[in-house]
């Protein structure tokens, strides 16, 4: 038996995770993510797929974030029709995220058409809701740590990765004619000091390892996130402004609510309204109730009136579009949490449009901002940002708190790899921008003597021959 791998995304960049495995003449894929951020990357979403989607027999998903699942509707539209294996919580989140993604794409195409700012006369969304409807019946759900058969001779096991609800590292066990081989895909690895999710599972053995490297070159000590948040919030209120926090609707928003409630409980911040302005985040938060096995909160912690999912006096769930627009009239003493986290679309855009020019307001960035996104441009200090086809000045205070990200930092990535007892034959460093991936590659080589490589887009490697 021969095994090859081809990198169809997240190679030298953090988005578009897609790995094609060719096992003799069978093709399966791990992750099926959208490219986001830089235009040259986003354009890849529209290019012809490098393999005929009809030839792919099955897909295994590490987690629900769109940069790992958001290309599924496009692939199904083009003929993929096999099973999609993932954890139970991932399946529910994928449904939410893909439906929302299609809706945003449809709205954006309509808007661009109306305003005439697209170069195309008839801008078409990458996919539509009907394409998402093709994906949903293909999802097959499994719990953590249960071996499942993907195709003949290939078994998958999902291990907790601690990144978002249901997020996993995937181990594929391939049974050759004479030997078994383990291929481990780390997925996105979370943080170890996490209030809601369990810490990442220990994985001891890998013949081939693909490991993410989002923060492969950075240390982000967590410190006390509640105090850090309170500090930014209080300074903003002192000058009579509001705090705007863009956050991934799935994962970051729930952690933020947890910390904001803690800040209120400890009386570190005044009793002010917290607007959760993302219908998807509201729906995602409700899934914590249905998937109790996937987090460490007790039933009481999530069901009480005063839980972080619905804290009494302060938390206002904003569902309608009109209610979202009405927040623009709030001048001071409020916290607004909205999506998307990298400010690439969604309701956060109208908040930014209104608040970036306001000197008294603060924009608090808590997640990773990929190259080419509005978020990255703001972190890099751009003075104006394009929103709805207009240049908007950035006058508000911008504060970045890296310790609140859902990604392991360099030390935590090393903690994760330290449990692997036997040298993998090959280790591929993926899901990181070039510098970060290169630094981490060199580090693994230096510390463990591992044979590491940073693959490029469309690179193909023969992993095993005649096993
Ligand atoms: Zn992720």
PDB file of C-alpha atoms in Angstrom, residues 121-283:
ATOM      1  CA  UNK A 121     -21.659  42.833 -13.289  1.00  0.00           C
ATOM      2  CA  UNK A 122     -23.480  40.046 -11.573  1.00  0.00           C
ATOM      3  CA  UNK A 123     -21.557  39.115  -8.400  1.00  0.00           C
ATOM      4  CA  UNK A 124     -22.343  35.535  -7.435  1.00  0.00           C
ATOM      5  CA  UNK A 125     -21.881  34.156  -3.913  1.00  0.00           C
ATOM      6  CA  UNK A 126     -19.358  31.313  -3.620  1.00  0.00           C
ATOM      7  CA  UNK A 127     -22.285  29.151  -2.490  1.00  0.00           C
ATOM      8  CA  UNK A 128     -25.849  29.455  -1.343  1.00  0.00           C
ATOM      9  CA  UNK A 129     -28.063  28.039   1.405  1.00  0.00           C
ATOM     10  CA  UNK A 130     -29.214  25.251  -0.932  1.00  0.00           C
ATOM     11  CA  UNK A 131     -25.593  24.078  -1.215  1.00  0.00           C
ATOM     12  CA  UNK A 132     -25.315  23.932   2.584  1.00  0.00           C
ATOM     13  CA  UNK A 133     -28.435  21.748   2.552  1.00  0.00           C
ATOM     14  CA  UNK A 134     -26.450  19.181   0.547  1.00  0.00           C
ATOM     15  CA  UNK A 135     -23.732  19.066   3.220  1.00  0.00           C
ATOM     16  CA  UNK A 136     -25.887  18.522   6.297  1.00  0.00           C
ATOM     17  CA  UNK A 137     -27.194  14.986   5.523  1.00  0.00           C
ATOM     18  CA  UNK A 138     -23.590  13.842   4.942  1.00  0.00           C
ATOM     19  CA  UNK A 139     -22.435  14.617   8.495  1.00  0.00           C
ATOM     20  CA  UNK A 140     -21.654  11.558  10.657  1.00  0.00           C
ATOM     21  CA  UNK A 141     -21.241  12.304  14.363  1.00  0.00           C
ATOM     22  CA  UNK A 142     -19.055  10.537  16.889  1.00  0.00           C
ATOM     23  CA  UNK A 143     -17.865  11.147  20.450  1.00  0.00           C
ATOM     24  CA  UNK A 144     -14.234  11.715  21.387  1.00  0.00           C
ATOM     25  CA  UNK A 145     -11.915   8.704  21.647  1.00  0.00           C
ATOM     26  CA  UNK A 146     -14.038   6.210  19.731  1.00  0.00           C
ATOM     27  CA  UNK A 147     -12.457   4.605  16.702  1.00  0.00           C
ATOM     28  CA  UNK A 148     -14.585   4.857  13.553  1.00  0.00           C
ATOM     29  CA  UNK A 149     -14.118   3.435  10.097  1.00  0.00           C
ATOM     30  CA  UNK A 150     -13.669   6.092   7.392  1.00  0.00           C
ATOM     31  CA  UNK A 151     -13.023   3.838   4.406  1.00  0.00           C
ATOM     32  CA  UNK A 152     -11.759   0.291   4.246  1.00  0.00           C
ATOM     33  CA  UNK A 153      -8.420   0.067   6.129  1.00  0.00           C
ATOM     34  CA  UNK A 154      -8.632   3.629   7.484  1.00  0.00           C
ATOM     35  CA  UNK A 155      -9.893   4.257  11.019  1.00  0.00           C
ATOM     36  CA  UNK A 156     -10.263   7.692  12.636  1.00  0.00           C
ATOM     37  CA  UNK A 157     -10.247   8.700  16.294  1.00  0.00           C
ATOM     38  CA  UNK A 158     -11.098  12.193  17.523  1.00  0.00           C
ATOM     39  CA  UNK A 159      -9.137  13.452  20.528  1.00  0.00           C
ATOM     40  CA  UNK A 160     -10.023  16.610  22.438  1.00  0.00           C
ATOM     41  CA  UNK A 161      -7.968  19.563  21.189  1.00  0.00           C
ATOM     42  CA  UNK A 162      -9.373  22.111  23.683  1.00  0.00           C
ATOM     43  CA  UNK A 163      -9.792  24.800  21.030  1.00  0.00           C
ATOM     44  CA  UNK A 164     -13.572  25.239  20.658  1.00  0.00           C
ATOM     45  CA  UNK A 165     -16.550  23.052  21.558  1.00  0.00           C
ATOM     46  CA  UNK A 166     -16.051  19.652  19.878  1.00  0.00           C
ATOM     47  CA  UNK A 167     -12.661  20.579  18.389  1.00  0.00           C
ATOM     48  CA  UNK A 168     -10.412  17.598  17.876  1.00  0.00           C
ATOM     49  CA  UNK A 169      -7.031  16.338  16.893  1.00  0.00           C
ATOM     50  CA  UNK A 170      -7.580  13.476  14.472  1.00  0.00           C
ATOM     51  CA  UNK A 171      -5.632  10.244  14.448  1.00  0.00           C
ATOM     52  CA  UNK A 172      -5.942   8.177  11.291  1.00  0.00           C
ATOM     53  CA  UNK A 173      -4.818   4.602  11.547  1.00  0.00           C
ATOM     54  CA  UNK A 174      -4.059   3.114   8.164  1.00  0.00           C
ATOM     55  CA  UNK A 175      -3.741  -0.659   7.919  1.00  0.00           C
ATOM     56  CA  UNK A 176      -1.382  -1.619   5.122  1.00  0.00           C
ATOM     57  CA  UNK A 177      -0.657  -5.122   3.883  1.00  0.00           C
ATOM     58  CA  UNK A 178       2.086  -5.638   6.443  1.00  0.00           C
ATOM     59  CA  UNK A 179       2.167  -2.569   8.657  1.00  0.00           C
ATOM     60  CA  UNK A 180      -0.110  -0.128  10.455  1.00  0.00           C
ATOM     61  CA  UNK A 181       0.707   3.588  10.355  1.00  0.00           C
ATOM     62  CA  UNK A 182      -0.638   6.462  12.428  1.00  0.00           C
ATOM     63  CA  UNK A 183      -1.184   9.853  10.837  1.00  0.00           C
ATOM     64  CA  UNK A 184      -1.982  12.580  13.373  1.00  0.00           C
ATOM     65  CA  UNK A 185      -3.561  15.901  12.425  1.00  0.00           C
ATOM     66  CA  UNK A 186      -3.327  18.248  15.410  1.00  0.00           C
ATOM     67  CA  UNK A 187      -6.199  20.482  14.255  1.00  0.00           C
ATOM     68  CA  UNK A 188      -6.193  23.784  16.124  1.00  0.00           C
ATOM     69  CA  UNK A 189      -4.803  23.305  19.607  1.00  0.00           C
ATOM     70  CA  UNK A 190      -6.355  25.279  22.446  1.00  0.00           C
ATOM     71  CA  UNK A 191      -4.979  26.735  25.632  1.00  0.00           C
ATOM     72  CA  UNK A 192      -4.223  24.737  28.736  1.00  0.00           C
ATOM     73  CA  UNK A 193      -5.576  27.201  31.316  1.00  0.00           C
ATOM     74  CA  UNK A 194      -9.118  27.346  30.017  1.00  0.00           C
ATOM     75  CA  UNK A 195     -12.211  27.991  32.127  1.00  0.00           C
ATOM     76  CA  UNK A 196     -14.677  26.160  29.879  1.00  0.00           C
ATOM     77  CA  UNK A 197     -12.950  23.439  27.856  1.00  0.00           C
ATOM     78  CA  UNK A 198     -10.847  20.506  29.018  1.00  0.00           C
ATOM     79  CA  UNK A 199      -7.167  20.725  28.244  1.00  0.00           C
ATOM     80  CA  UNK A 200      -5.978  19.003  25.059  1.00  0.00           C
ATOM     81  CA  UNK A 201      -5.723  15.191  25.195  1.00  0.00           C
ATOM     82  CA  UNK A 202      -2.309  13.605  25.295  1.00  0.00           C
ATOM     83  CA  UNK A 203      -1.327  11.922  22.045  1.00  0.00           C
ATOM     84  CA  UNK A 204       1.600   9.575  22.426  1.00  0.00           C
ATOM     85  CA  UNK A 205       2.255   8.150  19.042  1.00  0.00           C
ATOM     86  CA  UNK A 206       2.469   9.380  15.452  1.00  0.00           C
ATOM     87  CA  UNK A 207       4.276   8.100  12.374  1.00  0.00           C
ATOM     88  CA  UNK A 208       3.323  11.260  10.503  1.00  0.00           C
ATOM     89  CA  UNK A 209       2.386  14.461  12.297  1.00  0.00           C
ATOM     90  CA  UNK A 210       0.753  17.611  10.951  1.00  0.00           C
ATOM     91  CA  UNK A 211       0.840  20.320  13.583  1.00  0.00           C
ATOM     92  CA  UNK A 212      -0.623  23.793  13.569  1.00  0.00           C
ATOM     93  CA  UNK A 213       1.680  26.764  14.196  1.00  0.00           C
ATOM     94  CA  UNK A 214      -0.615  29.808  14.499  1.00  0.00           C
ATOM     95  CA  UNK A 215       1.484  31.092  17.408  1.00  0.00           C
ATOM     96  CA  UNK A 216       4.567  29.014  16.651  1.00  0.00           C
ATOM     97  CA  UNK A 217       6.728  32.103  17.128  1.00  0.00           C
ATOM     98  CA  UNK A 218       4.867  33.746  20.004  1.00  0.00           C
ATOM     99  CA  UNK A 219       4.441  33.415  23.731  1.00  0.00           C
ATOM    100  CA  UNK A 220       1.146  34.747  25.030  1.00  0.00           C
ATOM    101  CA  UNK A 221       1.116  34.330  28.773  1.00  0.00           C
ATOM    102  CA  UNK A 222      -2.508  34.259  29.895  1.00  0.00           C
ATOM    103  CA  UNK A 223      -2.046  36.284  33.054  1.00  0.00           C
ATOM    104  CA  UNK A 224      -5.383  37.170  34.564  1.00  0.00           C
ATOM    105  CA  UNK A 225      -7.720  37.822  31.609  1.00  0.00           C
ATOM    106  CA  UNK A 226     -10.461  39.183  33.868  1.00  0.00           C
ATOM    107  CA  UNK A 227      -8.203  41.927  35.187  1.00  0.00           C
ATOM    108  CA  UNK A 228      -6.915  42.781  31.729  1.00  0.00           C
ATOM    109  CA  UNK A 229     -10.423  43.080  30.372  1.00  0.00           C
ATOM    110  CA  UNK A 230     -11.576  45.143  33.331  1.00  0.00           C
ATOM    111  CA  UNK A 231      -8.673  47.505  32.878  1.00  0.00           C
ATOM    112  CA  UNK A 232      -9.536  48.301  29.243  1.00  0.00           C
ATOM    113  CA  UNK A 233     -13.233  48.575  30.031  1.00  0.00           C
ATOM    114  CA  UNK A 234     -12.764  50.955  32.966  1.00  0.00           C
ATOM    115  CA  UNK A 235     -10.385  53.236  31.073  1.00  0.00           C
ATOM    116  CA  UNK A 236     -12.902  53.463  28.228  1.00  0.00           C
ATOM    117  CA  UNK A 237     -15.795  54.236  30.566  1.00  0.00           C
ATOM    118  CA  UNK A 238     -13.708  56.923  32.279  1.00  0.00           C
ATOM    119  CA  UNK A 239     -13.486  58.796  29.012  1.00  0.00           C
ATOM    120  CA  UNK A 240     -17.167  58.281  28.262  1.00  0.00           C
ATOM    121  CA  UNK A 241     -16.973  55.596  25.568  1.00  0.00           C
ATOM    122  CA  UNK A 242     -18.075  52.074  24.735  1.00  0.00           C
ATOM    123  CA  UNK A 243     -15.980  48.931  24.295  1.00  0.00           C
ATOM    124  CA  UNK A 244     -16.442  47.037  21.046  1.00  0.00           C
ATOM    125  CA  UNK A 245     -15.145  43.449  20.964  1.00  0.00           C
ATOM    126  CA  UNK A 246     -15.124  41.509  17.689  1.00  0.00           C
ATOM    127  CA  UNK A 247     -15.111  37.807  18.481  1.00  0.00           C
ATOM    128  CA  UNK A 248     -15.529  34.496  16.711  1.00  0.00           C
ATOM    129  CA  UNK A 249     -19.178  33.617  17.353  1.00  0.00           C
ATOM    130  CA  UNK A 250     -18.121  30.105  18.226  1.00  0.00           C
ATOM    131  CA  UNK A 251     -15.571  29.844  20.986  1.00  0.00           C
ATOM    132  CA  UNK A 252     -14.274  33.317  21.735  1.00  0.00           C
ATOM    133  CA  UNK A 253     -17.673  34.868  22.404  1.00  0.00           C
ATOM    134  CA  UNK A 254     -18.503  32.274  25.055  1.00  0.00           C
ATOM    135  CA  UNK A 255     -15.144  32.700  26.783  1.00  0.00           C
ATOM    136  CA  UNK A 256     -15.542  36.453  26.745  1.00  0.00           C
ATOM    137  CA  UNK A 257     -18.967  36.211  28.340  1.00  0.00           C
ATOM    138  CA  UNK A 258     -17.495  33.952  30.992  1.00  0.00           C
ATOM    139  CA  UNK A 259     -14.770  36.491  31.794  1.00  0.00           C
ATOM    140  CA  UNK A 260     -17.120  39.483  31.615  1.00  0.00           C
ATOM    141  CA  UNK A 261     -19.457  37.836  34.090  1.00  0.00           C
ATOM    142  CA  UNK A 262     -16.494  37.165  36.370  1.00  0.00           C
ATOM    143  CA  UNK A 263     -15.491  40.846  36.124  1.00  0.00           C
ATOM    144  CA  UNK A 264     -19.028  41.858  37.089  1.00  0.00           C
ATOM    145  CA  UNK A 265     -19.225  39.317  39.930  1.00  0.00           C
ATOM    146  CA  UNK A 266     -15.911  40.522  41.323  1.00  0.00           C
ATOM    147  CA  UNK A 267     -17.124  44.121  40.949  1.00  0.00           C
ATOM    148  CA  UNK A 268     -14.098  44.979  38.830  1.00  0.00           C
ATOM    149  CA  UNK A 269     -16.330  46.770  36.327  1.00  0.00           C
ATOM    150  CA  UNK A 270     -19.552  48.735  36.844  1.00  0.00           C
ATOM    151  CA  UNK A 271     -23.002  47.245  36.158  1.00  0.00           C
ATOM    152  CA  UNK A 272     -23.304  48.070  32.474  1.00  0.00           C
ATOM    153  CA  UNK A 273     -25.137  46.399  29.611  1.00  0.00           C
ATOM    154  CA  UNK A 274     -23.271  43.731  27.659  1.00  0.00           C
ATOM    155  CA  UNK A 275     -24.755  43.395  24.175  1.00  0.00           C
ATOM    156  CA  UNK A 276     -24.203  40.036  22.548  1.00  0.00           C
ATOM    157  CA  UNK A 277     -24.928  41.031  18.991  1.00  0.00           C
ATOM    158  CA  UNK A 278     -24.637  37.882  16.952  1.00  0.00           C
ATOM    159  CA  UNK A 279     -27.583  35.544  16.418  1.00  0.00           C
ATOM    160  CA  UNK A 280     -25.153  32.784  15.604  1.00  0.00           C
ATOM    161  CA  UNK A 281     -23.208  33.296  18.825  1.00  0.00           C
ATOM    162  CA  UNK A 282     -26.520  33.094  20.711  1.00  0.00           C
ATOM    163  CA  UNK A 283     -27.344  29.801  19.004  1.00  0.00           C
TER     164      UNK A 283
END
